[in-house]
PDB file of C-alpha atoms and ligand atoms in Angstrom:
ATOM      1  CA  UNK A 204     -24.824 -72.708  38.987  1.00 62.00           C
ATOM      2  CA  UNK A 205     -21.284 -72.252  39.808  1.00 87.00           C
ATOM      3  CA  UNK A 206     -19.132 -70.771  37.198  1.00 95.00           C
ATOM      4  CA  UNK A 207     -16.019 -72.516  35.932  1.00 98.00           C
ATOM      5  CA  UNK A 208     -12.617 -71.828  34.014  1.00 98.00           C
ATOM      6  CA  UNK A 209     -10.722 -73.365  31.307  1.00 98.00           C
ATOM      7  CA  UNK A 210      -7.151 -73.488  32.644  1.00 98.00           C
ATOM      8  CA  UNK A 211      -4.372 -75.300  30.580  1.00 98.00           C
ATOM      9  CA  UNK A 212      -6.626 -78.346  29.396  1.00 98.00           C
ATOM     10  CA  UNK A 213      -8.760 -78.581  32.448  1.00 98.00           C
ATOM     11  CA  UNK A 214     -12.303 -76.945  33.584  1.00 98.00           C
ATOM     12  CA  UNK A 215     -12.077 -75.921  37.029  1.00 98.00           C
ATOM     13  CA  UNK A 216     -14.625 -74.173  39.396  1.00 98.00           C
ATOM     14  CA  UNK A 217     -13.737 -70.587  39.304  1.00 97.00           C
ATOM     15  CA  UNK A 218     -12.854 -70.064  42.788  1.00 96.00           C
ATOM     16  CA  UNK A 219     -10.343 -72.945  42.479  1.00 97.00           C
ATOM     17  CA  UNK A 220      -8.871 -71.763  39.380  1.00 98.00           C
ATOM     18  CA  UNK A 221      -5.388 -70.405  39.396  1.00 97.00           C
ATOM     19  CA  UNK A 222      -2.163 -70.252  37.674  1.00 96.00           C
ATOM     20  CA  UNK A 223       1.418 -70.390  38.771  1.00 98.00           C
ATOM     21  CA  UNK A 224       2.720 -67.425  40.481  1.00 98.00           C
ATOM     22  CA  UNK A 225       5.804 -67.565  37.941  1.00 98.00           C
ATOM     23  CA  UNK A 226       3.338 -67.329  35.256  1.00 98.00           C
ATOM     24  CA  UNK A 227       4.881 -64.537  32.919  1.00 98.00           C
ATOM     25  CA  UNK A 228       1.350 -63.178  32.625  1.00 98.00           C
ATOM     26  CA  UNK A 229       1.313 -62.472  36.308  1.00 98.00           C
ATOM     27  CA  UNK A 230       5.153 -61.353  36.387  1.00 98.00           C
ATOM     28  CA  UNK A 231       5.419 -59.451  33.432  1.00 98.00           C
ATOM     29  CA  UNK A 232       2.067 -59.007  31.604  1.00 98.00           C
ATOM     30  CA  UNK A 233       3.834 -60.988  28.866  1.00 98.00           C
ATOM     31  CA  UNK A 234       0.606 -62.229  27.309  1.00 98.00           C
ATOM     32  CA  UNK A 235      -2.550 -61.185  25.153  1.00 98.00           C
ATOM     33  CA  UNK A 236      -6.004 -61.782  25.532  1.00 98.00           C
ATOM     34  CA  UNK A 237      -9.244 -61.535  23.421  1.00 98.00           C
ATOM     35  CA  UNK A 238     -12.871 -60.688  24.285  1.00 98.00           C
ATOM     36  CA  UNK A 239     -15.668 -62.071  22.137  1.00 98.00           C
ATOM     37  CA  UNK A 240     -19.295 -61.187  22.407  1.00 97.00           C
ATOM     38  CA  UNK A 241     -21.765 -64.189  23.059  1.00 98.00           C
ATOM     39  CA  UNK A 242     -25.257 -63.499  21.770  1.00 97.00           C
ATOM     40  CA  UNK A 243     -27.998 -66.002  21.899  1.00 96.00           C
ATOM     41  CA  UNK A 244     -25.612 -68.531  23.021  1.00 96.00           C
ATOM     42  CA  UNK A 245     -23.384 -68.187  19.969  1.00 97.00           C
ATOM     43  CA  UNK A 246     -19.826 -66.189  19.551  1.00 98.00           C
ATOM     44  CA  UNK A 247     -19.841 -63.107  17.611  1.00 97.00           C
ATOM     45  CA  UNK A 248     -17.269 -62.678  14.882  1.00 97.00           C
ATOM     46  CA  UNK A 249     -15.116 -65.627  16.406  1.00 97.00           C
ATOM     47  CA  UNK A 250     -13.185 -65.771  13.054  1.00 97.00           C
ATOM     48  CA  UNK A 251     -11.936 -62.087  13.175  1.00 97.00           C
ATOM     49  CA  UNK A 252     -11.252 -62.401  16.993  1.00 98.00           C
ATOM     50  CA  UNK A 253      -8.898 -65.369  16.534  1.00 98.00           C
ATOM     51  CA  UNK A 254      -7.211 -63.743  13.364  1.00 98.00           C
ATOM     52  CA  UNK A 255      -6.609 -61.000  15.778  1.00 98.00           C
ATOM     53  CA  UNK A 256      -5.249 -63.121  18.355  1.00 98.00           C
ATOM     54  CA  UNK A 257      -2.852 -64.886  15.872  1.00 98.00           C
ATOM     55  CA  UNK A 258      -1.290 -61.421  14.971  1.00 98.00           C
ATOM     56  CA  UNK A 259      -1.034 -60.582  18.617  1.00 98.00           C
ATOM     57  CA  UNK A 260       0.888 -63.880  19.438  1.00 98.00           C
ATOM     58  CA  UNK A 261       2.938 -63.271  16.401  1.00 98.00           C
ATOM     59  CA  UNK A 262       4.106 -59.660  17.200  1.00 98.00           C
ATOM     60  CA  UNK A 263       4.954 -61.198  20.676  1.00 98.00           C
ATOM     61  CA  UNK A 264       6.569 -64.327  19.278  1.00 98.00           C
ATOM     62  CA  UNK A 265       4.354 -66.391  21.378  1.00 98.00           C
ATOM     63  CA  UNK A 266       3.240 -69.776  19.614  1.00 96.00           C
ATOM     64  CA  UNK A 267      -0.215 -70.521  19.186  1.00 97.00           C
ATOM     65  CA  UNK A 268      -0.770 -73.031  21.793  1.00 97.00           C
ATOM     66  CA  UNK A 269      -3.401 -75.025  20.138  1.00 97.00           C
ATOM     67  CA  UNK A 270      -5.150 -75.255  16.526  1.00 98.00           C
ATOM     68  CA  UNK A 271      -7.876 -72.753  15.696  1.00 97.00           C
ATOM     69  CA  UNK A 272     -10.297 -75.566  15.732  1.00 97.00           C
ATOM     70  CA  UNK A 273      -9.205 -76.949  19.048  1.00 98.00           C
ATOM     71  CA  UNK A 274      -9.538 -73.096  20.425  1.00 98.00           C
ATOM     72  CA  UNK A 275     -12.897 -72.747  19.153  1.00 98.00           C
ATOM     73  CA  UNK A 276     -13.929 -75.805  21.158  1.00 98.00           C
ATOM     74  CA  UNK A 277     -12.621 -74.573  24.169  1.00 98.00           C
ATOM     75  CA  UNK A 278     -14.230 -71.305  23.711  1.00 98.00           C
ATOM     76  CA  UNK A 279     -17.710 -72.924  23.224  1.00 98.00           C
ATOM     77  CA  UNK A 280     -17.321 -75.524  25.793  1.00 98.00           C
ATOM     78  CA  UNK A 281     -16.576 -72.684  28.546  1.00 98.00           C
ATOM     79  CA  UNK A 282     -19.632 -70.621  26.996  1.00 98.00           C
ATOM     80  CA  UNK A 283     -21.798 -73.826  27.603  1.00 98.00           C
ATOM     81  CA  UNK A 284     -20.418 -75.014  31.035  1.00 98.00           C
ATOM     82  CA  UNK A 285     -21.130 -71.503  32.241  1.00 98.00           C
ATOM     83  CA  UNK A 286     -24.548 -71.163  30.709  1.00 98.00           C
ATOM     84  CA  UNK A 287     -23.980 -68.003  28.959  1.00 98.00           C
ATOM     85  CA  UNK A 288     -26.803 -66.867  26.708  1.00 97.00           C
ATOM     86  CA  UNK A 289     -25.571 -63.404  26.299  1.00 97.00           C
ATOM     87  CA  UNK A 290     -22.387 -62.142  27.730  1.00 98.00           C
ATOM     88  CA  UNK A 291     -18.702 -62.487  26.923  1.00 98.00           C
ATOM     89  CA  UNK A 292     -16.078 -65.075  26.632  1.00 98.00           C
ATOM     90  CA  UNK A 293     -12.513 -63.922  27.698  1.00 98.00           C
ATOM     91  CA  UNK A 294      -9.475 -65.663  26.664  1.00 98.00           C
ATOM     92  CA  UNK A 295      -5.656 -65.106  27.743  1.00 98.00           C
ATOM     93  CA  UNK A 296      -2.586 -66.720  26.333  1.00 98.00           C
ATOM     94  CA  UNK A 297       0.833 -65.962  28.226  1.00 98.00           C
ATOM     95  CA  UNK A 298       4.389 -66.925  27.458  1.00 98.00           C
ATOM     96  CA  UNK A 299       3.872 -69.628  30.148  1.00 98.00           C
ATOM     97  CA  UNK A 300       5.595 -70.407  33.587  1.00 98.00           C
ATOM     98  CA  UNK A 301       9.241 -70.037  33.956  1.00 98.00           C
ATOM     99  CA  UNK A 302      11.774 -68.554  36.465  1.00 98.00           C
ATOM    100  CA  UNK A 303      11.622 -64.917  36.641  1.00 98.00           C
ATOM    101  CA  UNK A 304      13.902 -63.633  34.148  1.00 98.00           C
ATOM    102  CA  UNK A 305      12.989 -60.953  31.712  1.00 98.00           C
ATOM    103  CA  UNK A 306      14.390 -62.437  28.615  1.00 98.00           C
ATOM    104  CA  UNK A 307      12.282 -65.070  26.935  1.00 98.00           C
ATOM    105  CA  UNK A 308      12.387 -68.661  28.590  1.00 98.00           C
ATOM    106  CA  UNK A 309      13.572 -72.042  27.058  1.00 98.00           C
ATOM    107  CA  UNK A 310      11.871 -72.540  23.516  1.00 96.00           C
ATOM    108  CA  UNK A 311       9.689 -75.566  24.996  1.00 97.00           C
ATOM    109  CA  UNK A 312       7.940 -73.431  27.683  1.00 98.00           C
ATOM    110  CA  UNK A 313       4.193 -74.007  27.162  1.00 98.00           C
ATOM    111  CA  UNK A 314       2.101 -71.222  26.756  1.00 98.00           C
ATOM    112  CA  UNK A 315      -0.732 -70.895  29.633  1.00 98.00           C
ATOM    113  CA  UNK A 316      -4.264 -70.696  28.194  1.00 98.00           C
ATOM    114  CA  UNK A 317      -7.166 -69.329  30.418  1.00 98.00           C
ATOM    115  CA  UNK A 318     -10.720 -68.931  29.393  1.00 98.00           C
ATOM    116  CA  UNK A 319     -13.635 -67.491  31.330  1.00 98.00           C
ATOM    117  CA  UNK A 320     -17.119 -66.570  30.451  1.00 98.00           C
ATOM    118  CA  UNK A 321     -19.903 -64.811  31.988  1.00 97.00           C
ATOM    119  CA  UNK A 322     -23.139 -63.424  31.506  1.00 98.00           C
ATOM    120  CA  UNK A 323     -24.286 -59.574  30.888  1.00 97.00           C
ATOM    121  CA  UNK A 324     -27.638 -58.289  31.524  1.00 96.00           C
ATOM    122  CA  UNK A 325     -28.614 -57.282  27.708  1.00 94.00           C
ATOM    123  CA  UNK A 326     -31.579 -55.219  29.006  1.00 95.00           C
ATOM    124  CA  UNK A 327     -29.631 -53.263  31.380  1.00 96.00           C
ATOM    125  CA  UNK A 328     -26.934 -52.606  28.581  1.00 95.00           C
ATOM    126  CA  UNK A 329     -29.694 -51.407  26.133  1.00 96.00           C
ATOM    127  CA  UNK A 330     -31.072 -48.966  28.832  1.00 97.00           C
ATOM    128  CA  UNK A 331     -27.433 -47.431  29.223  1.00 98.00           C
ATOM    129  CA  UNK A 332     -27.493 -47.089  25.504  1.00 98.00           C
ATOM    130  CA  UNK A 333     -30.875 -45.472  25.607  1.00 98.00           C
ATOM    131  CA  UNK A 334     -29.513 -42.886  27.905  1.00 98.00           C
ATOM    132  CA  UNK A 335     -25.916 -42.421  26.430  1.00 98.00           C
ATOM    133  CA  UNK A 336     -22.660 -42.397  28.235  1.00 98.00           C
ATOM    134  CA  UNK A 337     -20.300 -39.412  29.426  1.00 98.00           C
ATOM    135  CA  UNK A 338     -16.591 -39.794  28.474  1.00 98.00           C
ATOM    136  CA  UNK A 339     -13.602 -37.625  29.882  1.00 99.00           C
ATOM    137  CA  UNK A 340     -10.351 -36.949  28.127  1.00 99.00           C
ATOM    138  CA  UNK A 341      -6.817 -38.032  29.198  1.00 98.00           C
ATOM    139  CA  UNK A 342      -3.663 -37.638  28.063  1.00 98.00           C
ATOM    140  CA  UNK A 343      -2.145 -40.573  25.954  1.00 98.00           C
ATOM    141  CA  UNK A 344       0.454 -42.337  28.257  1.00 98.00           C
ATOM    142  CA  UNK A 345       0.472 -45.997  26.634  1.00 98.00           C
ATOM    143  CA  UNK A 346       3.440 -47.485  24.815  1.00 98.00           C
ATOM    144  CA  UNK A 347       3.424 -47.083  21.000  1.00 97.00           C
ATOM    145  CA  UNK A 348       2.313 -50.621  20.101  1.00 98.00           C
ATOM    146  CA  UNK A 349      -1.346 -50.741  21.270  1.00 98.00           C
ATOM    147  CA  UNK A 350      -2.279 -52.574  18.362  1.00 98.00           C
ATOM    148  CA  UNK A 351      -1.004 -55.964  20.079  1.00 98.00           C
ATOM    149  CA  UNK A 352      -3.965 -56.751  22.336  1.00 98.00           C
ATOM    150  CA  UNK A 353      -1.549 -57.268  25.177  1.00 98.00           C
ATOM    151  CA  UNK A 354      -2.792 -57.848  28.967  1.00 98.00           C
ATOM    152  CA  UNK A 355      -0.400 -55.050  29.887  1.00 98.00           C
ATOM    153  CA  UNK A 356      -3.558 -52.466  30.644  1.00 98.00           C
ATOM    154  CA  UNK A 357      -2.184 -50.303  33.526  1.00 98.00           C
ATOM    155  CA  UNK A 358      -2.801 -46.800  31.583  1.00 98.00           C
ATOM    156  CA  UNK A 359      -6.128 -48.215  30.550  1.00 98.00           C
ATOM    157  CA  UNK A 360      -7.117 -49.326  34.278  1.00 98.00           C
ATOM    158  CA  UNK A 361      -6.086 -45.814  35.644  1.00 98.00           C
ATOM    159  CA  UNK A 362      -7.799 -44.120  32.638  1.00 98.00           C
ATOM    160  CA  UNK A 363     -11.162 -45.788  33.337  1.00 98.00           C
ATOM    161  CA  UNK A 364     -11.067 -45.534  37.136  1.00 98.00           C
ATOM    162  CA  UNK A 365     -10.384 -41.539  36.458  1.00 98.00           C
ATOM    163  CA  UNK A 366     -13.593 -41.590  34.556  1.00 98.00           C
ATOM    164  CA  UNK A 367     -15.590 -43.392  36.975  1.00 98.00           C
ATOM    165  CA  UNK A 368     -13.962 -40.773  39.543  1.00 98.00           C
ATOM    166  CA  UNK A 369     -15.361 -38.061  37.520  1.00 98.00           C
ATOM    167  CA  UNK A 370     -18.710 -39.777  37.130  1.00 98.00           C
ATOM    168  CA  UNK A 371     -18.329 -40.748  33.337  1.00 98.00           C
ATOM    169  CA  UNK A 372     -18.190 -44.193  31.879  1.00 98.00           C
ATOM    170  CA  UNK A 373     -15.120 -44.030  29.508  1.00 98.00           C
ATOM    171  CA  UNK A 374     -12.042 -42.083  29.045  1.00 99.00           C
ATOM    172  CA  UNK A 375     -10.503 -41.118  25.805  1.00 99.00           C
ATOM    173  CA  UNK A 376      -6.884 -40.957  25.117  1.00 98.00           C
ATOM    174  CA  UNK A 377      -5.440 -37.827  23.438  1.00 98.00           C
ATOM    175  CA  UNK A 378      -1.962 -37.789  21.967  1.00 98.00           C
ATOM    176  CA  UNK A 379       0.491 -34.984  21.956  1.00 98.00           C
ATOM    177  CA  UNK A 380      -0.962 -33.344  19.046  1.00 98.00           C
ATOM    178  CA  UNK A 381      -4.649 -32.977  20.701  1.00 98.00           C
ATOM    179  CA  UNK A 382      -6.069 -35.793  18.901  1.00 98.00           C
ATOM    180  CA  UNK A 383      -8.063 -38.714  20.267  1.00 98.00           C
ATOM    181  CA  UNK A 384      -6.781 -42.085  19.724  1.00 98.00           C
ATOM    182  CA  UNK A 385      -9.306 -44.355  21.337  1.00 98.00           C
ATOM    183  CA  UNK A 386     -10.803 -45.109  24.621  1.00 98.00           C
ATOM    184  CA  UNK A 387      -9.388 -47.108  27.756  1.00 98.00           C
ATOM    185  CA  UNK A 388     -11.536 -50.514  26.431  1.00 98.00           C
ATOM    186  CA  UNK A 389     -13.336 -49.108  23.084  1.00 98.00           C
ATOM    187  CA  UNK A 390     -12.792 -47.483  19.905  1.00 98.00           C
ATOM    188  CA  UNK A 391     -13.628 -43.803  19.292  1.00 98.00           C
ATOM    189  CA  UNK A 392     -15.794 -41.992  16.878  1.00 98.00           C
ATOM    190  CA  UNK A 393     -17.640 -38.694  16.107  1.00 98.00           C
ATOM    191  CA  UNK A 394     -20.187 -37.708  13.429  1.00 98.00           C
ATOM    192  CA  UNK A 395     -19.426 -34.157  12.181  1.00 98.00           C
ATOM    193  CA  UNK A 396     -22.142 -31.499  11.771  1.00 96.00           C
ATOM    194  CA  UNK A 397     -22.250 -32.249   8.117  1.00 95.00           C
ATOM    195  CA  UNK A 398     -22.994 -35.966   8.704  1.00 96.00           C
ATOM    196  CA  UNK A 399     -19.545 -37.573   8.013  1.00 97.00           C
ATOM    197  CA  UNK A 400     -18.422 -40.557  10.467  1.00 98.00           C
ATOM    198  CA  UNK A 401     -14.528 -40.033  11.691  1.00 98.00           C
ATOM    199  CA  UNK A 402     -12.798 -42.606  13.281  1.00 98.00           C
ATOM    200  CA  UNK A 403      -8.797 -42.732  13.642  1.00 98.00           C
ATOM    201  CA  UNK A 404      -6.909 -44.970  11.026  1.00 98.00           C
ATOM    202  CA  UNK A 405      -5.496 -48.080  12.380  1.00 97.00           C
ATOM    203  CA  UNK A 406      -1.797 -47.897  12.952  1.00 93.00           C
ATOM    204  CA  UNK A 407      -0.045 -48.830  15.912  1.00 96.00           C
ATOM    205  CA  UNK A 408      -1.760 -46.097  18.128  1.00 97.00           C
ATOM    206  CA  UNK A 409      -5.129 -47.955  18.448  1.00 98.00           C
ATOM    207  CA  UNK A 410      -6.469 -51.648  18.776  1.00 98.00           C
ATOM    208  CA  UNK A 411      -7.898 -52.382  15.567  1.00 98.00           C
ATOM    209  CA  UNK A 412     -11.366 -53.225  17.195  1.00 98.00           C
ATOM    210  CA  UNK A 413     -13.420 -55.778  15.763  1.00 98.00           C
ATOM    211  CA  UNK A 414     -16.696 -54.030  16.152  1.00 98.00           C
ATOM    212  CA  UNK A 415     -14.766 -51.338  14.470  1.00 98.00           C
ATOM    213  CA  UNK A 416     -13.892 -53.366  11.340  1.00 97.00           C
ATOM    214  CA  UNK A 417     -17.713 -54.896  11.016  1.00 96.00           C
ATOM    215  CA  UNK A 418     -18.924 -51.278  11.405  1.00 96.00           C
ATOM    216  CA  UNK A 419     -16.927 -50.502   8.415  1.00 96.00           C
ATOM    217  CA  UNK A 420     -18.713 -52.965   6.295  1.00 93.00           C
ATOM    218  CA  UNK A 421     -21.916 -51.715   7.446  1.00 94.00           C
ATOM    219  CA  UNK A 422     -21.220 -48.241   6.632  1.00 95.00           C
ATOM    220  CA  UNK A 423     -19.831 -48.970   3.199  1.00 93.00           C
ATOM    221  CA  UNK A 424     -23.007 -51.068   2.466  1.00 92.00           C
ATOM    222  CA  UNK A 425     -25.419 -48.311   3.484  1.00 91.00           C
ATOM    223  CA  UNK A 426     -23.235 -45.785   1.717  1.00 92.00           C
ATOM    224  CA  UNK A 427     -22.627 -43.684   4.650  1.00 94.00           C
ATOM    225  CA  UNK A 428     -19.561 -40.858   4.467  1.00 95.00           C
ATOM    226  CA  UNK A 429     -16.569 -42.194   6.308  1.00 97.00           C
ATOM    227  CA  UNK A 430     -13.250 -40.546   7.197  1.00 98.00           C
ATOM    228  CA  UNK A 431     -10.620 -42.672   8.551  1.00 98.00           C
ATOM    229  CA  UNK A 432      -8.375 -39.890  10.337  1.00 98.00           C
ATOM    230  CA  UNK A 433      -7.642 -38.478  13.787  1.00 98.00           C
ATOM    231  CA  UNK A 434      -9.912 -36.029  15.248  1.00 98.00           C
ATOM    232  CA  UNK A 435      -9.152 -33.359  17.884  1.00 98.00           C
ATOM    233  CA  UNK A 436     -10.969 -32.854  21.122  1.00 98.00           C
ATOM    234  CA  UNK A 437     -12.314 -29.541  19.897  1.00 98.00           C
ATOM    235  CA  UNK A 438     -13.690 -31.407  16.984  1.00 98.00           C
ATOM    236  CA  UNK A 439     -15.318 -34.042  19.065  1.00 98.00           C
ATOM    237  CA  UNK A 440     -16.800 -31.296  21.238  1.00 98.00           C
ATOM    238  CA  UNK A 441     -18.269 -29.457  18.274  1.00 98.00           C
ATOM    239  CA  UNK A 442     -19.687 -32.925  16.750  1.00 98.00           C
ATOM    240  CA  UNK A 443     -23.095 -33.836  16.169  1.00 98.00           C
ATOM    241  CA  UNK A 444     -22.823 -37.352  17.628  1.00 98.00           C
ATOM    242  CA  UNK A 445     -20.306 -39.292  19.273  1.00 98.00           C
ATOM    243  CA  UNK A 446     -20.042 -43.161  20.003  1.00 98.00           C
ATOM    244  CA  UNK A 447     -17.653 -45.745  21.215  1.00 98.00           C
ATOM    245  CA  UNK A 448     -17.625 -49.546  19.702  1.00 98.00           C
ATOM    246  CA  UNK A 449     -16.339 -52.707  21.469  1.00 98.00           C
ATOM    247  CA  UNK A 450     -17.528 -56.353  21.413  1.00 96.00           C
ATOM    248  CA  UNK A 451     -19.045 -55.861  24.805  1.00 94.00           C
ATOM    249  CA  UNK A 452     -20.807 -52.786  24.229  1.00 95.00           C
ATOM    250  CA  UNK A 453     -21.353 -52.656  20.430  1.00 96.00           C
ATOM    251  CA  UNK A 454     -22.098 -49.041  19.328  1.00 98.00           C
ATOM    252  CA  UNK A 455     -22.534 -46.860  22.712  1.00 98.00           C
ATOM    253  CA  UNK A 456     -23.946 -43.349  22.166  1.00 98.00           C
ATOM    254  CA  UNK A 457     -21.548 -40.548  23.973  1.00 98.00           C
ATOM    255  CA  UNK A 458     -23.658 -37.827  25.165  1.00 98.00           C
ATOM    256  CA  UNK A 459     -21.126 -35.797  27.044  1.00 98.00           C
ATOM    257  CA  UNK A 460     -17.406 -35.183  26.460  1.00 98.00           C
ATOM    258  CA  UNK A 461     -15.593 -33.642  29.334  1.00 98.00           C
ATOM    259  CA  UNK A 462     -18.746 -32.221  30.919  1.00 98.00           C
ATOM    260  CA  UNK A 463     -19.852 -30.651  27.568  1.00 98.00           C
ATOM    261  CA  UNK A 464     -23.160 -31.930  25.851  1.00 98.00           C
ATOM    262  CA  UNK A 465     -22.547 -33.655  22.691  1.00 98.00           C
ATOM    263  CA  UNK A 466     -25.180 -32.357  20.060  1.00 97.00           C
ATOM    264  CA  UNK A 467     -28.271 -31.809  21.716  1.00 96.00           C
ATOM    265  CA  UNK A 468     -27.112 -34.092  24.598  1.00 97.00           C
ATOM    266  CA  UNK A 469     -29.199 -37.241  23.859  1.00 98.00           C
ATOM    267  CA  UNK A 470     -27.826 -40.249  21.975  1.00 98.00           C
ATOM    268  CA  UNK A 471     -27.521 -39.705  18.259  1.00 97.00           C
ATOM    269  CA  UNK A 472     -29.946 -40.852  15.565  1.00 96.00           C
ATOM    270  CA  UNK A 473     -27.093 -42.535  13.811  1.00 97.00           C
ATOM    271  CA  UNK A 474     -25.251 -44.154  16.522  1.00 97.00           C
ATOM    272  CA  UNK A 475     -28.617 -45.627  17.689  1.00 97.00           C
ATOM    273  CA  UNK A 476     -29.301 -47.108  14.072  1.00 96.00           C
ATOM    274  CA  UNK A 477     -25.807 -48.397  13.756  1.00 97.00           C
ATOM    275  CA  UNK A 478     -26.520 -50.150  17.253  1.00 97.00           C
ATOM    276  CA  UNK A 479     -29.619 -51.614  16.004  1.00 96.00           C
ATOM    277  CA  UNK A 480     -28.356 -52.900  12.587  1.00 94.00           C
ATOM    278  CA  UNK A 481     -24.695 -54.088  13.972  1.00 95.00           C
ATOM    279  CA  UNK A 482     -25.679 -57.920  14.250  1.00 93.00           C
ATOM    280  CA  UNK A 483     -26.970 -57.970  10.730  1.00 93.00           C
ATOM    281  CA  UNK A 484     -23.374 -57.573   9.813  1.00 92.00           C
ATOM    282  CA  UNK A 485     -21.591 -59.441  12.440  1.00 91.00           C
ATOM    283  CA  UNK A 486     -20.771 -63.257  12.009  1.00 87.00           C
ATOM    284  CA  UNK A 487     -22.280 -65.482  14.412  1.00 85.00           C
ATOM    285  CA  UNK A 488     -21.549 -69.279  14.793  1.00 77.00           C
TER     286      UNK A 488
HETATM  287  N1  PMP B 688      -9.707 -50.421  21.984  1.00 66.17           N
HETATM  288  C1  PMP B 688      -9.139 -51.040  23.236  1.00 66.17           C
HETATM  289  C2  PMP B 688      -7.904 -50.426  23.999  1.00 66.17           C
HETATM  290  C3  PMP B 688      -9.956 -52.084  23.962  1.00 66.17           C
HETATM  291  O1  PMP B 688      -9.647 -52.653  24.913  1.00 66.17           O
HETATM  292  C4  PMP B 688     -11.066 -52.607  22.938  1.00 66.17           C
HETATM  293  C5  PMP B 688     -11.802 -53.674  23.464  1.00 66.17           C
HETATM  294  N2  PMP B 688     -11.141 -54.997  23.457  1.00 66.17           N
HETATM  295  C6  PMP B 688     -11.379 -52.202  21.701  1.00 66.17           C
HETATM  296  C7  PMP B 688     -10.583 -50.942  21.300  1.00 66.17           C
HETATM  297  C8  PMP B 688     -12.561 -52.554  20.983  1.00 66.17           C
HETATM  298  O2  PMP B 688     -12.311 -53.536  20.342  1.00 66.17           O
HETATM  299  P1  PMP B 688     -13.223 -54.772  20.042  1.00 66.17           P
HETATM  300  O3  PMP B 688     -14.394 -53.821  19.262  1.00 66.17           O
HETATM  301  O4  PMP B 688     -12.352 -55.645  19.180  1.00 66.17           O
HETATM  302  O5  PMP B 688     -14.010 -55.387  21.278  1.00 66.17           O
END
């Protein structure tokens, strides 16, 4: 079955799907995106993802190009046409096509909308989670508004490649004070020796991950101890457990940081339990 993409109102075979070379997403990374998990053919936490999309668009003063209901229909249709049962749906909205000029184009410029969907191998993901992943740390070098889910991801791309080059799966950004902000495509968590979960508070220095938000509900419900605050790299080295969260990886145990084993070097019990229970708390539709 060949894949297709939604591009500005039409479903087009993926190999032919294209945007104008003067699209501001292509020229300036002037756009935002969302990635939503698809599980058993359903969208996970669509409402929260669309809420965040609306916020990101608002921060960049890009108009929402269609109603939430219409957008939901496009997301679902793209998932179905690509026959995705387990995987992700990707949505990108840019400020549209205009002659290249840094300042905003005319107010009647239509935002561009692209949606793609693809399957992920759930069993393979479970095998990765059973082993856990290695992370490296890299200096934070992104702009101070990474709470906006902008398609401008060059530092994230370079950080992820640095991780790959080091034989690791993720890179954690570390701010000037030596404290972890987040991963290149994930939020970062540790469990301290005395069993407290620690993850950075949501300010402009991290993306407010939807998986992170849902996990907070789970933790509250299960009476687990949480501290929303920055943690240092040293604290992470000394942690009992570490893990990362994202829509495509859910809760992924971290077993090594900068080549040092975390805890006993195996996925933590808490991280594994949170991974198992996550979908009881996520919304699915
Ligand atoms: N931080 C960054 C930089 C990301 O790219 C992502 C993934 N979109 C996340 C955190 C996790 O967010 P979510 O749980 O909504 O996927």
